[in-house]
CSV table of C-alpha atoms in Angstrom, one decimal:
chain,number,residue,atom,x,y,z
A,1,MET,CA,25.4,-16.0,0.8
A,2,THR,CA,27.1,-13.7,3.2
A,3,LYS,CA,28.6,-15.4,6.2
A,4,THR,CA,26.6,-14.9,9.4
A,5,LEU,CA,28.1,-12.4,11.8
A,6,HIS,CA,29.1,-13.7,15.2
A,7,HIS,CA,30.9,-11.3,17.5
A,8,PRO,CA,31.2,-12.4,21.2
A,9,GLY,CA,30.1,-9.6,23.5
A,10,ARG,CA,28.4,-7.6,20.7
A,11,ARG,CA,24.6,-7.3,20.4
A,12,LEU,CA,23.6,-6.5,16.8
A,13,GLY,CA,20.3,-5.4,15.4
A,14,ILE,CA,18.4,-3.9,12.5
A,15,LEU,CA,16.5,-0.7,12.9
A,16,SER,CA,13.2,-1.6,11.2
A,17,VAL,CA,10.2,0.5,10.3
A,18,ASP,CA,6.6,-0.6,9.6
A,19,GLU,CA,4.8,2.3,8.1
A,20,GLY,CA,1.1,1.3,7.9
A,21,THR,CA,-2.0,3.1,6.9
A,22,THR,CA,-3.1,4.2,10.4
A,23,GLY,CA,0.3,4.4,12.2
A,24,THR,CA,4.0,4.0,12.0
A,25,ARG,CA,6.1,1.8,14.3
A,26,ALA,CA,9.8,1.2,14.5
A,27,GLY,CA,11.7,-1.3,16.5
A,28,VAL,CA,15.1,-3.1,16.8
A,29,VAL,CA,15.2,-6.6,15.4
A,30,GLN,CA,18.1,-8.2,17.2
A,31,ASP,CA,20.2,-11.1,15.9
A,32,SER,CA,17.9,-13.5,17.7
A,33,GLY,CA,15.1,-12.4,15.4
A,34,ALA,CA,13.1,-10.9,18.2
A,35,VAL,CA,11.9,-7.3,18.4
A,36,THR,CA,12.8,-4.8,21.1
A,37,HIS,CA,12.5,-1.1,21.7
A,38,LEU,CA,9.2,-0.6,19.9
A,39,ALA,CA,7.9,2.9,19.3
A,40,TYR,CA,4.6,3.9,17.7
A,41,ARG,CA,2.8,7.0,16.4
A,42,THR,CA,-0.7,7.2,14.9
A,43,ILE,CA,-1.3,8.8,11.5
A,44,ALA,CA,-4.5,10.5,10.4
A,45,VAL,CA,-6.5,9.3,7.5
A,46,ASP,CA,-8.8,11.8,5.8
A,47,HIS,CA,-11.9,11.1,3.8
A,48,PRO,CA,-12.8,14.3,1.9
A,49,ASP,CA,-15.7,12.5,0.2
A,50,GLU,CA,-17.1,9.0,0.0
A,51,ASP,CA,-14.5,7.8,-2.6
A,52,SER,CA,-11.4,9.7,-1.6
A,53,VAL,CA,-8.9,8.6,1.0
A,54,GLU,CA,-5.9,10.9,1.7
A,55,GLN,CA,-3.0,11.3,4.1
A,56,ASP,CA,-0.4,14.0,4.8
A,57,PRO,CA,3.1,12.9,3.5
A,58,MET,CA,4.8,15.1,5.9
A,59,GLU,CA,3.0,13.5,8.8
A,60,ILE,CA,4.0,10.1,7.6
A,61,TRP,CA,7.6,11.3,7.4
A,62,SER,CA,7.7,13.1,10.7
A,63,ALA,CA,6.1,10.2,12.5
A,64,THR,CA,8.5,7.7,10.9
A,65,LEU,CA,11.5,9.8,11.9
A,66,ASP,CA,10.2,10.2,15.5
A,67,VAL,CA,9.8,6.4,16.0
A,68,CYS,CA,13.2,5.7,14.5
A,69,ARG,CA,14.9,8.1,16.8
A,70,GLU,CA,13.0,6.7,19.8
A,71,ALA,CA,13.9,3.1,18.9
A,72,LEU,CA,17.5,4.1,18.3
A,73,ALA,CA,17.8,5.8,21.6
A,74,GLY,CA,16.5,2.7,23.4
A,75,ALA,CA,19.0,0.5,21.5
A,76,ARG,CA,21.9,2.8,22.4
A,77,ALA,CA,20.9,2.8,26.1
A,78,ASP,CA,20.7,-1.0,26.0
A,79,GLY,CA,24.0,-1.5,24.2
A,80,VAL,CA,22.6,-2.8,20.9
A,81,GLU,CA,24.7,-1.9,17.9
A,82,ILE,CA,22.5,-1.0,14.9
A,83,VAL,CA,24.0,-2.2,11.6
A,84,ALA,CA,21.3,-1.3,9.0
A,85,LEU,CA,17.9,0.3,8.4
A,86,ALA,CA,15.0,-1.6,6.9
A,87,LEU,CA,11.6,-0.2,5.7
A,88,SER,CA,8.3,-1.9,5.2
A,89,THR,CA,5.4,0.4,4.1
A,90,GLN,CA,1.8,0.5,3.0
A,91,ARG,CA,1.6,-0.1,-0.7
A,92,ALA,CA,0.2,1.8,-3.7
A,93,THR,CA,-0.3,5.0,-1.7
A,94,ALA,CA,0.9,7.6,-4.2
A,95,MET,CA,2.6,11.0,-3.6
A,96,LEU,CA,3.9,13.9,-5.6
A,97,TRP,CA,6.5,16.3,-4.2
A,98,ASP,CA,8.9,19.0,-5.4
A,99,ARG,CA,12.6,18.1,-5.6
A,100,ARG,CA,13.7,21.7,-4.8
A,101,THR,CA,11.8,22.0,-1.5
A,102,GLY,CA,11.4,18.4,-0.6
A,103,LEU,CA,7.7,19.2,0.2
A,104,PRO,CA,4.6,17.4,-1.0
A,105,LEU,CA,2.4,19.2,-3.5
A,106,VAL,CA,-0.9,17.5,-2.8
A,107,PRO,CA,-2.1,15.0,-0.1
A,108,ALA,CA,-1.1,11.4,-0.6
A,109,CYS,CA,-3.7,9.3,-2.5
A,110,VAL,CA,-4.1,6.2,-0.2
A,111,TRP,CA,-4.5,2.7,-1.5
A,112,GLN,CA,-8.1,2.6,-0.4
A,113,ASP,CA,-9.0,5.6,-2.6
A,114,ARG,CA,-11.6,4.9,-5.3
A,115,ARG,CA,-12.2,8.4,-6.8
A,116,TYR,CA,-11.3,7.2,-10.3
A,117,ALA,CA,-12.9,3.8,-10.1
A,118,ARG,CA,-15.5,4.7,-12.6
A,119,ASP,CA,-13.0,6.0,-15.1
A,120,LEU,CA,-10.9,2.9,-14.9
A,121,LEU,CA,-14.0,0.7,-15.5
A,122,GLY,CA,-14.0,2.1,-19.0
A,123,TYR,CA,-10.6,0.5,-19.7
A,124,GLU,CA,-11.5,-3.0,-18.6
A,125,ALA,CA,-12.8,-4.4,-21.9
A,126,GLU,CA,-9.7,-3.3,-23.8
A,127,TRP,CA,-7.0,-3.8,-21.2
A,128,ASP,CA,-7.9,-6.5,-18.6
A,129,GLU,CA,-6.8,-9.5,-20.6
A,130,ARG,CA,-3.5,-7.9,-21.5
A,131,LEU,CA,-2.7,-6.7,-18.0
A,132,LEU,CA,-3.7,-10.0,-16.4
A,133,ALA,CA,-1.2,-11.8,-18.6
A,134,ARG,CA,1.6,-9.2,-18.1
A,135,LEU,CA,1.1,-7.8,-14.7
A,136,GLY,CA,-0.9,-10.6,-12.9
A,137,ARG,CA,-3.7,-8.1,-12.2
A,138,PRO,CA,-6.5,-6.4,-14.1
A,139,VAL,CA,-7.1,-2.6,-14.4
A,140,GLY,CA,-8.8,-2.6,-11.0
A,141,SER,CA,-10.3,0.3,-9.1
A,142,ARG,CA,-7.2,2.4,-8.5
A,143,ALA,CA,-4.2,3.3,-10.6
A,144,PRO,CA,-1.5,5.6,-9.0
A,145,PHE,CA,-0.1,6.6,-12.3
A,146,HIS,CA,-3.6,7.7,-13.5
A,147,TRP,CA,-4.0,9.7,-10.3
A,148,ALA,CA,-0.6,11.4,-10.9
A,149,ALA,CA,-1.5,12.2,-14.5
A,150,ARG,CA,-4.8,13.8,-13.3
A,151,GLN,CA,-3.0,15.9,-10.7
A,152,ILE,CA,-0.5,17.2,-13.4
A,153,ALA,CA,-3.5,18.1,-15.6
A,154,GLU,CA,-5.7,19.6,-12.9
A,155,ARG,CA,-3.5,21.1,-10.1
A,156,PRO,CA,-1.6,24.2,-11.1
A,157,GLU,CA,1.1,23.7,-8.4
A,158,VAL,CA,1.8,20.1,-9.7
A,159,ALA,CA,1.8,21.3,-13.4
A,160,GLU,CA,4.3,24.0,-12.5
A,161,ALA,CA,6.7,21.6,-10.9
A,162,TYR,CA,6.4,19.3,-13.9
A,163,LYS,CA,7.2,22.1,-16.3
A,164,ALA,CA,10.2,23.1,-14.1
A,165,GLY,CA,11.5,19.5,-14.1
A,166,THR,CA,11.3,19.2,-10.3
A,167,LEU,CA,8.3,17.0,-9.9
A,168,VAL,CA,8.9,13.7,-8.1
A,169,PHE,CA,6.4,10.8,-8.0
A,170,GLY,CA,6.5,7.8,-5.8
A,171,THR,CA,4.8,5.5,-3.3
A,172,VAL,CA,5.4,5.6,0.5
A,173,ASP,CA,8.5,3.5,0.2
A,174,THR,CA,9.9,5.9,-2.5
A,175,TRP,CA,9.1,8.9,-0.3
A,176,LEU,CA,10.7,7.5,2.9
A,177,ALA,CA,13.8,6.2,1.1
A,178,TRP,CA,14.2,9.6,-0.7
A,179,ARG,CA,13.9,11.4,2.7
A,180,PHE,CA,16.2,9.0,4.6
A,181,THR,CA,18.9,9.2,1.9
A,182,GLY,CA,18.8,13.0,1.4
A,183,GLY,CA,17.2,12.7,-2.0
A,184,ALA,CA,19.9,10.2,-3.3
A,185,ALA,CA,17.4,7.4,-4.0
A,186,HIS,CA,14.3,7.7,-6.2
A,187,ALA,CA,13.1,4.2,-6.6
A,188,VAL,CA,10.3,1.7,-5.9
A,189,SER,CA,11.2,-1.7,-4.6
A,190,ALA,CA,9.8,-4.8,-6.5
A,191,SER,CA,7.3,-5.8,-3.8
A,192,ASN,CA,5.9,-2.3,-3.8
A,193,ALA,CA,6.0,-1.9,-7.5
A,194,GLY,CA,3.9,-4.9,-8.0
A,195,SER,CA,1.0,-3.2,-6.2
A,196,ILE,CA,1.0,-0.1,-8.4
A,197,GLY,CA,-0.6,-1.9,-11.3
A,198,ALA,CA,2.1,-1.4,-13.9
A,199,TYR,CA,4.9,-3.8,-13.1
A,200,LEU,CA,5.9,-6.5,-15.6
A,201,LEU,CA,6.2,-9.6,-13.4
A,202,ARG,CA,8.6,-11.7,-15.5
A,203,GLU,CA,10.8,-8.8,-16.7
A,204,HIS,CA,11.2,-6.7,-13.5
A,205,ALA,CA,10.3,-3.6,-15.6
A,206,TRP,CA,7.6,-1.0,-15.9
A,207,ASP,CA,4.8,-1.6,-18.4
A,208,ARG,CA,5.5,1.6,-20.3
A,209,GLU,CA,2.6,1.0,-22.8
A,210,TRP,CA,0.0,0.9,-20.0
A,211,ILE,CA,1.6,3.8,-18.1
A,212,GLU,CA,1.7,5.9,-21.2
A,213,HIS,CA,-2.0,5.1,-21.9
A,214,LEU,CA,-2.9,6.4,-18.4
A,215,GLY,CA,-1.3,9.7,-19.4
A,216,TYR,CA,1.6,9.5,-17.0
A,217,PRO,CA,4.9,11.1,-18.3
A,218,LEU,CA,7.4,8.3,-18.7
A,219,GLU,CA,10.4,10.5,-17.8
A,220,LEU,CA,9.0,10.7,-14.2
A,221,LEU,CA,9.2,6.9,-13.6
A,222,PRO,CA,11.1,5.9,-10.4
A,223,ASP,CA,13.9,3.4,-10.7
A,224,LEU,CA,13.0,-0.2,-10.0
A,225,PHE,CA,15.1,-1.9,-7.3
A,226,ALA,CA,15.2,-5.3,-5.7
A,227,ASP,CA,13.9,-5.4,-2.2
A,228,ASP,CA,17.5,-5.7,-0.8
A,229,ASP,CA,19.1,-3.5,-3.5
A,230,LEU,CA,22.5,-2.0,-2.8
A,231,GLY,CA,21.4,1.1,-4.8
A,232,TYR,CA,19.5,2.6,-2.0
A,233,GLY,CA,22.8,3.7,-0.4
A,234,ARG,CA,23.0,5.0,3.1
A,235,THR,CA,21.0,7.3,5.4
A,236,ASP,CA,21.8,11.0,5.9
A,237,PRO,CA,23.7,11.0,9.2
A,238,GLU,CA,22.0,14.2,10.3
A,239,LEU,CA,18.7,12.5,10.5
A,240,LEU,CA,19.4,9.7,12.9
A,241,GLY,CA,22.8,10.6,14.2
A,242,VAL,CA,24.3,7.6,12.5
A,243,GLU,CA,24.9,6.6,8.9
A,244,LEU,CA,23.2,3.3,8.1
A,245,PRO,CA,22.9,1.2,4.9
A,246,LEU,CA,19.3,1.1,3.8
A,247,ALA,CA,19.4,-2.6,3.4
A,248,ALA,CA,15.8,-3.6,2.6
A,249,VAL,CA,12.6,-1.9,1.4
A,250,MET,CA,9.5,-4.0,1.2
A,251,GLY,CA,5.7,-3.7,0.9
A,252,ASP,CA,4.2,-4.5,4.3
A,253,GLN,CA,2.3,-7.6,3.3
A,254,HIS,CA,5.3,-9.1,1.5
A,255,ALA,CA,7.4,-8.5,4.6
A,256,ALA,CA,4.7,-10.2,6.7
A,257,LEU,CA,4.7,-13.2,4.4
A,258,LEU,CA,8.5,-13.6,5.1
A,259,ALA,CA,8.2,-13.2,8.8
A,260,LEU,CA,5.3,-15.7,9.0
A,261,GLY,CA,7.3,-18.3,7.1
A,262,GLY,CA,5.8,-18.1,3.6
A,263,LEU,CA,9.1,-19.1,2.0
A,264,ALA,CA,8.2,-22.2,0.0
A,265,ALA,CA,5.4,-22.7,-2.5
A,266,GLY,CA,2.0,-23.3,-0.8
A,267,GLN,CA,3.0,-21.7,2.5
A,268,GLY,CA,0.7,-18.8,3.3
A,269,MET,CA,-0.2,-16.1,5.7
A,270,CYS,CA,-3.2,-13.9,6.5
A,271,MET,CA,-2.6,-10.4,8.0
A,272,TYR,CA,-5.6,-8.8,9.7
A,273,GLY,CA,-5.1,-5.0,9.8
A,274,THR,CA,-6.8,-2.0,8.3
A,275,GLY,CA,-7.7,-4.5,5.5
A,276,THR,CA,-7.1,-8.2,5.5
A,277,PHE,CA,-4.6,-9.8,3.1
A,278,VAL,CA,-4.1,-13.4,2.3
A,279,ASP,CA,-0.8,-14.3,0.6
A,280,ALA,CA,0.8,-17.5,-0.5
A,281,ALA,CA,4.3,-18.1,-1.9
A,282,THR,CA,4.3,-19.8,-5.3
A,283,GLY,CA,8.1,-20.2,-6.0
A,284,ARG,CA,10.2,-18.7,-8.7
A,285,THR,CA,7.6,-18.9,-11.4
A,286,PRO,CA,4.5,-16.7,-11.2
A,287,ALA,CA,1.1,-18.5,-10.7
A,288,MET,CA,-1.1,-16.3,-12.8
A,289,PRO,CA,-4.7,-15.4,-12.2
A,290,VAL,CA,-7.3,-17.8,-13.7
A,291,PRO,CA,-10.7,-17.0,-15.3
A,292,GLY,CA,-13.6,-17.2,-12.9
A,293,ILE,CA,-11.7,-16.3,-9.8
A,294,ALA,CA,-11.9,-12.5,-9.1
A,295,GLY,CA,-9.5,-10.5,-7.1
A,296,VAL,CA,-6.6,-12.9,-6.8
A,297,LEU,CA,-3.5,-11.2,-8.0
A,298,ALA,CA,-0.1,-12.5,-9.0
A,299,GLN,CA,2.8,-10.4,-7.7
A,300,PRO,CA,6.5,-10.4,-6.8
A,301,GLY,CA,6.6,-11.8,-3.2
A,302,TRP,CA,10.0,-10.3,-2.9
A,303,ARG,CA,13.1,-9.8,-5.1
A,304,GLN,CA,16.3,-10.8,-3.4
A,305,GLY,CA,19.3,-9.8,-5.6
A,306,ASP,CA,18.5,-10.9,-9.1
A,307,THR,CA,15.9,-13.5,-8.1
A,308,THR,CA,12.2,-12.9,-7.8
A,309,HIS,CA,10.2,-15.1,-5.5
A,310,PHE,CA,6.5,-14.9,-6.5
A,311,SER,CA,3.3,-15.0,-4.6
A,312,LEU,CA,-0.5,-14.7,-4.9
A,313,GLU,CA,-2.6,-12.3,-3.0
A,314,ALA,CA,-6.2,-11.5,-2.3
A,315,TYR,CA,-7.5,-8.9,0.1
A,316,CYS,CA,-10.5,-7.2,1.7
A,317,SER,CA,-10.1,-3.4,1.9
A,318,THR,CA,-12.1,-2.9,5.1
A,319,THR,CA,-11.9,-5.4,8.0
A,320,GLY,CA,-10.0,-3.7,10.8
A,321,SER,CA,-11.2,-0.4,9.5
A,322,ALA,CA,-14.7,-1.7,9.7
A,323,LEU,CA,-14.3,-2.4,13.4
A,324,ARG,CA,-12.8,1.1,13.9
A,325,TRP,CA,-15.8,2.6,12.0
A,326,LEU,CA,-18.3,0.7,14.1
A,327,CYS,CA,-16.6,1.7,17.3
A,328,ASP,CA,-15.2,5.2,16.7
A,329,ASP,CA,-17.4,6.6,14.0
A,330,LEU,CA,-20.8,5.1,14.8
A,331,GLY,CA,-20.2,4.4,18.5
A,332,LEU,CA,-22.1,1.1,18.5
A,333,PHE,CA,-19.4,-0.6,20.6
A,334,ALA,CA,-16.7,0.7,23.0
A,335,SER,CA,-13.9,-1.1,21.3
A,336,PRO,CA,-13.0,-4.1,19.0
A,337,ALA,CA,-12.3,-6.0,22.2
A,338,GLU,CA,-15.9,-5.5,23.3
A,339,ILE,CA,-17.1,-6.8,19.9
A,340,GLY,CA,-15.1,-10.0,20.5
A,341,GLU,CA,-16.4,-10.4,24.1
A,342,LEU,CA,-20.0,-9.9,23.0
A,343,ALA,CA,-19.7,-12.2,20.0
A,344,ALA,CA,-18.2,-15.0,22.1
A,345,SER,CA,-21.4,-15.0,24.2
A,346,VAL,CA,-23.6,-16.0,21.2
A,347,THR,CA,-24.2,-19.7,20.9
A,348,GLY,CA,-26.6,-22.0,19.1
A,349,ALA,CA,-27.6,-22.4,15.5
A,350,GLY,CA,-30.8,-20.3,15.4
A,351,PRO,CA,-31.5,-17.4,13.0
A,352,ARG,CA,-28.4,-15.3,12.4
A,353,GLU,CA,-27.9,-11.7,11.5
A,354,TRP,CA,-25.3,-10.9,8.9
A,355,PHE,CA,-22.8,-8.2,8.1
A,356,VAL,CA,-21.0,-7.6,4.8
A,357,PRO,CA,-17.9,-5.4,5.5
A,358,ALA,CA,-17.8,-4.0,2.0
A,359,LEU,CA,-17.1,-0.3,3.0
A,360,ALA,CA,-14.8,0.0,0.0
A,361,GLY,CA,-16.3,-2.5,-2.5
A,362,ILE,CA,-15.8,-6.3,-2.9
A,363,ARG,CA,-13.0,-7.9,-4.9
A,364,THR,CA,-13.4,-11.6,-4.1
A,365,PRO,CA,-15.3,-13.9,-4.8
A,366,GLU,CA,-16.5,-11.5,-7.5
A,367,TRP,CA,-15.4,-8.0,-8.6
A,368,ARG,CA,-18.0,-5.5,-7.3
A,369,PRO,CA,-16.2,-2.1,-6.8
A,370,GLU,CA,-19.4,-0.3,-6.2
A,371,ALA,CA,-20.6,-2.6,-3.5
A,372,ARG,CA,-21.5,-1.1,-0.1
A,373,ALA,CA,-21.4,-2.5,3.4
A,374,ALA,CA,-24.7,-3.9,4.8
A,375,LEU,CA,-26.1,-5.2,8.0
A,376,GLY,CA,-29.2,-7.4,7.7
A,377,GLY,CA,-31.3,-10.2,9.1
A,378,LEU,CA,-32.4,-8.0,12.1
A,379,THR,CA,-35.5,-8.7,14.2
A,380,LEU,CA,-36.9,-7.3,17.4
A,381,ALA,CA,-35.0,-10.1,19.1
A,382,THR,CA,-31.6,-9.0,17.8
A,383,THR,CA,-29.2,-8.0,20.6
A,384,ARG,CA,-25.9,-6.1,20.5
A,385,ALA,CA,-24.2,-9.4,21.0
A,386,ASP,CA,-26.0,-10.8,17.9
A,387,VAL,CA,-24.7,-7.8,15.9
A,388,ALA,CA,-21.2,-8.3,17.3
A,389,ARG,CA,-21.3,-11.9,16.2
A,390,ALA,CA,-22.6,-10.9,12.8
A,391,VAL,CA,-19.7,-8.5,12.4
A,392,LEU,CA,-17.0,-11.1,13.2
A,393,ASP,CA,-18.8,-13.7,11.1
A,394,GLY,CA,-18.9,-11.3,8.1
A,395,ILE,CA,-15.1,-10.6,8.5
A,396,ALA,CA,-14.3,-14.3,8.8
A,397,HIS,CA,-16.5,-15.2,5.7
A,398,SER,CA,-14.9,-12.4,3.7
A,399,VAL,CA,-11.4,-13.7,4.6
A,400,CYS,CA,-12.5,-17.3,3.8
A,401,ASP,CA,-13.5,-16.1,0.3
A,402,LEU,CA,-9.9,-14.8,0.0
A,403,ILE,CA,-8.4,-18.1,1.2
A,404,ASP,CA,-10.6,-20.2,-1.1
A,405,GLY,CA,-9.7,-17.9,-4.1
A,406,VAL,CA,-5.9,-18.1,-3.5
A,407,ALA,CA,-6.1,-21.9,-3.1
A,408,ALA,CA,-8.1,-22.4,-6.2
A,409,THR,CA,-5.7,-20.2,-8.2
A,410,MET,CA,-2.7,-22.2,-6.8
A,411,GLN,CA,-4.7,-25.4,-7.7
A,412,ALA,CA,-3.6,-26.8,-4.4
A,413,PRO,CA,-4.6,-26.3,-0.7
A,414,PHE,CA,-2.4,-24.2,1.6
A,415,ALA,CA,0.5,-26.2,3.0
A,416,ARG,CA,0.5,-24.0,6.0
A,417,LEU,CA,-1.5,-20.9,7.1
A,418,ARG,CA,-0.1,-18.5,9.7
A,419,VAL,CA,-1.9,-15.4,10.7
A,420,GLY,CA,-1.0,-12.0,12.2
A,421,GLY,CA,-2.0,-8.4,12.6
A,422,GLY,CA,-3.8,-6.5,15.3
A,423,VAL,CA,-7.2,-7.9,14.5
A,424,ALA,CA,-5.9,-11.5,14.8
A,425,GLY,CA,-5.6,-10.9,18.5
A,426,SER,CA,-9.3,-11.8,18.9
A,427,ASP,CA,-9.5,-15.4,20.0
A,428,THR,CA,-13.2,-15.4,19.0
A,429,LEU,CA,-12.5,-14.3,15.5
A,430,MET,CA,-9.7,-16.8,15.0
A,431,GLN,CA,-11.9,-19.7,16.1
A,432,ILE,CA,-14.6,-18.6,13.8
A,433,GLN,CA,-12.1,-18.4,11.0
A,434,ALA,CA,-10.6,-21.8,11.6
A,435,ASP,CA,-14.2,-23.3,11.6
A,436,LEU,CA,-15.1,-21.7,8.3
A,437,VAL,CA,-11.8,-22.5,6.6
A,438,GLY,CA,-11.6,-26.0,7.9
A,439,LEU,CA,-7.9,-25.8,8.5
A,440,PRO,CA,-5.7,-25.3,11.5
A,441,ILE,CA,-4.6,-21.7,11.9
A,442,GLU,CA,-1.5,-20.7,13.7
A,443,ARG,CA,-1.4,-17.2,15.1
A,444,ALA,CA,2.2,-16.0,15.2
A,445,ALA,CA,3.6,-15.5,18.6
A,446,ASP,CA,4.5,-11.9,17.8
A,447,SER,CA,1.9,-11.3,15.1
A,448,ALA,CA,1.7,-7.5,15.5
A,449,THR,CA,5.3,-7.0,14.4
A,450,ALA,CA,5.3,-9.4,11.4
A,451,SER,CA,5.9,-6.7,8.7
A,452,LEU,CA,8.6,-5.0,10.8
A,453,ARG,CA,10.4,-8.3,11.4
A,454,GLY,CA,10.1,-9.6,7.8
A,455,THR,CA,11.9,-6.7,6.1
A,456,ALA,CA,14.5,-6.7,8.9
A,457,TYR,CA,15.1,-10.4,8.2
A,458,LEU,CA,15.8,-9.6,4.5
A,459,ALA,CA,18.1,-6.8,5.5
A,460,GLY,CA,19.9,-8.9,8.0
A,461,VAL,CA,20.6,-11.6,5.5
A,462,ARG,CA,22.1,-9.0,3.2
A,463,GLU,CA,24.2,-7.6,6.0
A,464,GLY,CA,25.3,-11.0,7.3
A,465,LEU,CA,23.4,-11.3,10.6
A,466,TRP,CA,21.9,-14.6,9.3
A,467,SER,CA,22.9,-17.0,6.5
A,468,SER,CA,19.4,-17.3,5.1
A,469,LEU,CA,15.8,-16.4,5.6
A,470,ASP,CA,15.1,-19.9,6.6
A,471,GLU,CA,17.6,-19.7,9.4
A,472,VAL,CA,16.0,-16.8,11.2
A,473,VAL,CA,12.4,-17.6,10.4
A,474,GLU,CA,12.5,-21.1,11.6
A,475,ALA,CA,14.3,-20.0,14.8
A,476,GLN,CA,11.2,-18.0,15.9
A,477,PRO,CA,8.8,-19.4,18.6
A,478,ARG,CA,5.6,-21.0,17.4
A,479,GLY,CA,2.3,-19.4,18.1
A,480,ARG,CA,-1.2,-20.6,19.2
A,481,ILE,CA,-3.0,-23.0,16.9
A,482,PHE,CA,-6.7,-22.8,16.4
A,483,GLU,CA,-8.2,-26.1,15.3
A,484,PRO,CA,-11.5,-26.4,13.5
A,485,THR,CA,-14.3,-27.5,15.9
A,486,THR,CA,-17.3,-27.6,13.5
A,487,THR,CA,-18.5,-30.4,11.2
A,488,PRO,CA,-17.9,-30.4,7.4
A,489,ASP,CA,-21.7,-30.3,6.9
A,490,ARG,CA,-22.1,-27.3,9.2
A,491,ARG,CA,-19.3,-25.5,7.5
A,492,ALA,CA,-20.8,-26.1,4.1
A,493,ALA,CA,-24.1,-24.8,5.2
A,494,GLN,CA,-22.6,-21.6,6.7
A,495,ARG,CA,-20.6,-21.0,3.5
A,496,ALA,CA,-23.7,-21.5,1.4
A,497,ALA,CA,-25.7,-19.1,3.5
A,498,TRP,CA,-23.0,-16.5,3.1
A,499,ARG,CA,-23.0,-16.9,-0.7
A,500,SER,CA,-26.7,-16.3,-0.7
A,501,VAL,CA,-26.2,-13.1,1.3
A,502,LEU,CA,-23.7,-11.8,-1.2
A,503,ALA,CA,-25.9,-12.7,-4.1
A,504,GLY,CA,-29.0,-11.1,-2.6
A,505,TYR,CA,-28.1,-8.0,-0.7
A,506,PRO,CA,-28.3,-4.6,-2.5
A,507,ALA,CA,-24.9,-3.5,-3.8
């Protein structure tokens, strides 16, 4: 391992990006492991129809460049020397652009998109068993390579670029690395590749048979890189005013797993954002999905050099976005904070309303891609506070389903569970979650920057700021712990009532 850098009088840092679904932030992760000079820009998410979710790749790029420049300016003014760039990004959001112009040809297809879910259902009988054994995941409800193949077949501008040999495909990490390096790098990092649905876990290679079956041209495949690969090279100095090594590129949830200390088997994290993700490290051998537990996926947690550290993951697509929908789109509440305040006022064990946050289907505990969200159990006595409590209960139960599914696949309980993300800022939700899970939950002290810090930690180890991931992760301050306050019998009754809701509500 590279020797840790210690230079008296010099303050060193990593410029780190967290490009999420609804916004991009950048900050400077200093050699203490703490984040300073944060900058943030929102990014629009479009819903052309009930199944399609799209974004503008150029908006993603311009927002990312803006926050990087702002964070760098702050670092320079404060005397912090930046030694590398690190990227964490939303995963499985696919893009197509023209190499000649550097411009996107179509809107990005966001990871929540389900426009081809019905098509993919037709492949399950033939392919699910094979893909579970090779990729650690089934066909699923989205396939970026299938989307790209359809764009080539149906969009004249994409077909023209393909025929001219200038078409480029990638995910958000591919796009940003390509832009930052002036087109020198066309690659997908391991942690991002695992989410595309065509990555051979044990071989660190593309599943060419499955990709070809989806109709995607094999000659357009991006290179596969480790998450701290030297092959990314350096940034174009004209973009940031400085040439930096692109030292780490990670999927956002994988980066958060690192930052929250998921380094050894059984250590896990839960990130509450647009969707909520539960991840657990499983060591250097993949723990593969098991029959009867839907939606728990094996994946590369991160690939450091030639070594892959594996993990398991389960997720709900719409938790934070459900809160935004209730507040911004429907106007039922002024803000997520108001939902938390109202929910905290509800006490007692009387009749309880329920909310299923399945605005984009259900994955766990059973695979129901066509499921819809539902609010039920309402009476004339139902108040806004009751609805608010039902919303937080529904989110907590959905996350508990994920935690139970990952633990059952590991065949062991979580050794530790740390949580982060913007939605985790709700004390009310965190207490409900601890009660339903029956485990202490530690909310990271700086939970909102977990993805940003995690990828910077990996980059910093490569660049010599720290000797190991353990060194920097264990040096971070501990967060607030939420202890369970309910009884096992009460917990079992609540979980049984939730399972009855899922079994009985109209999908």
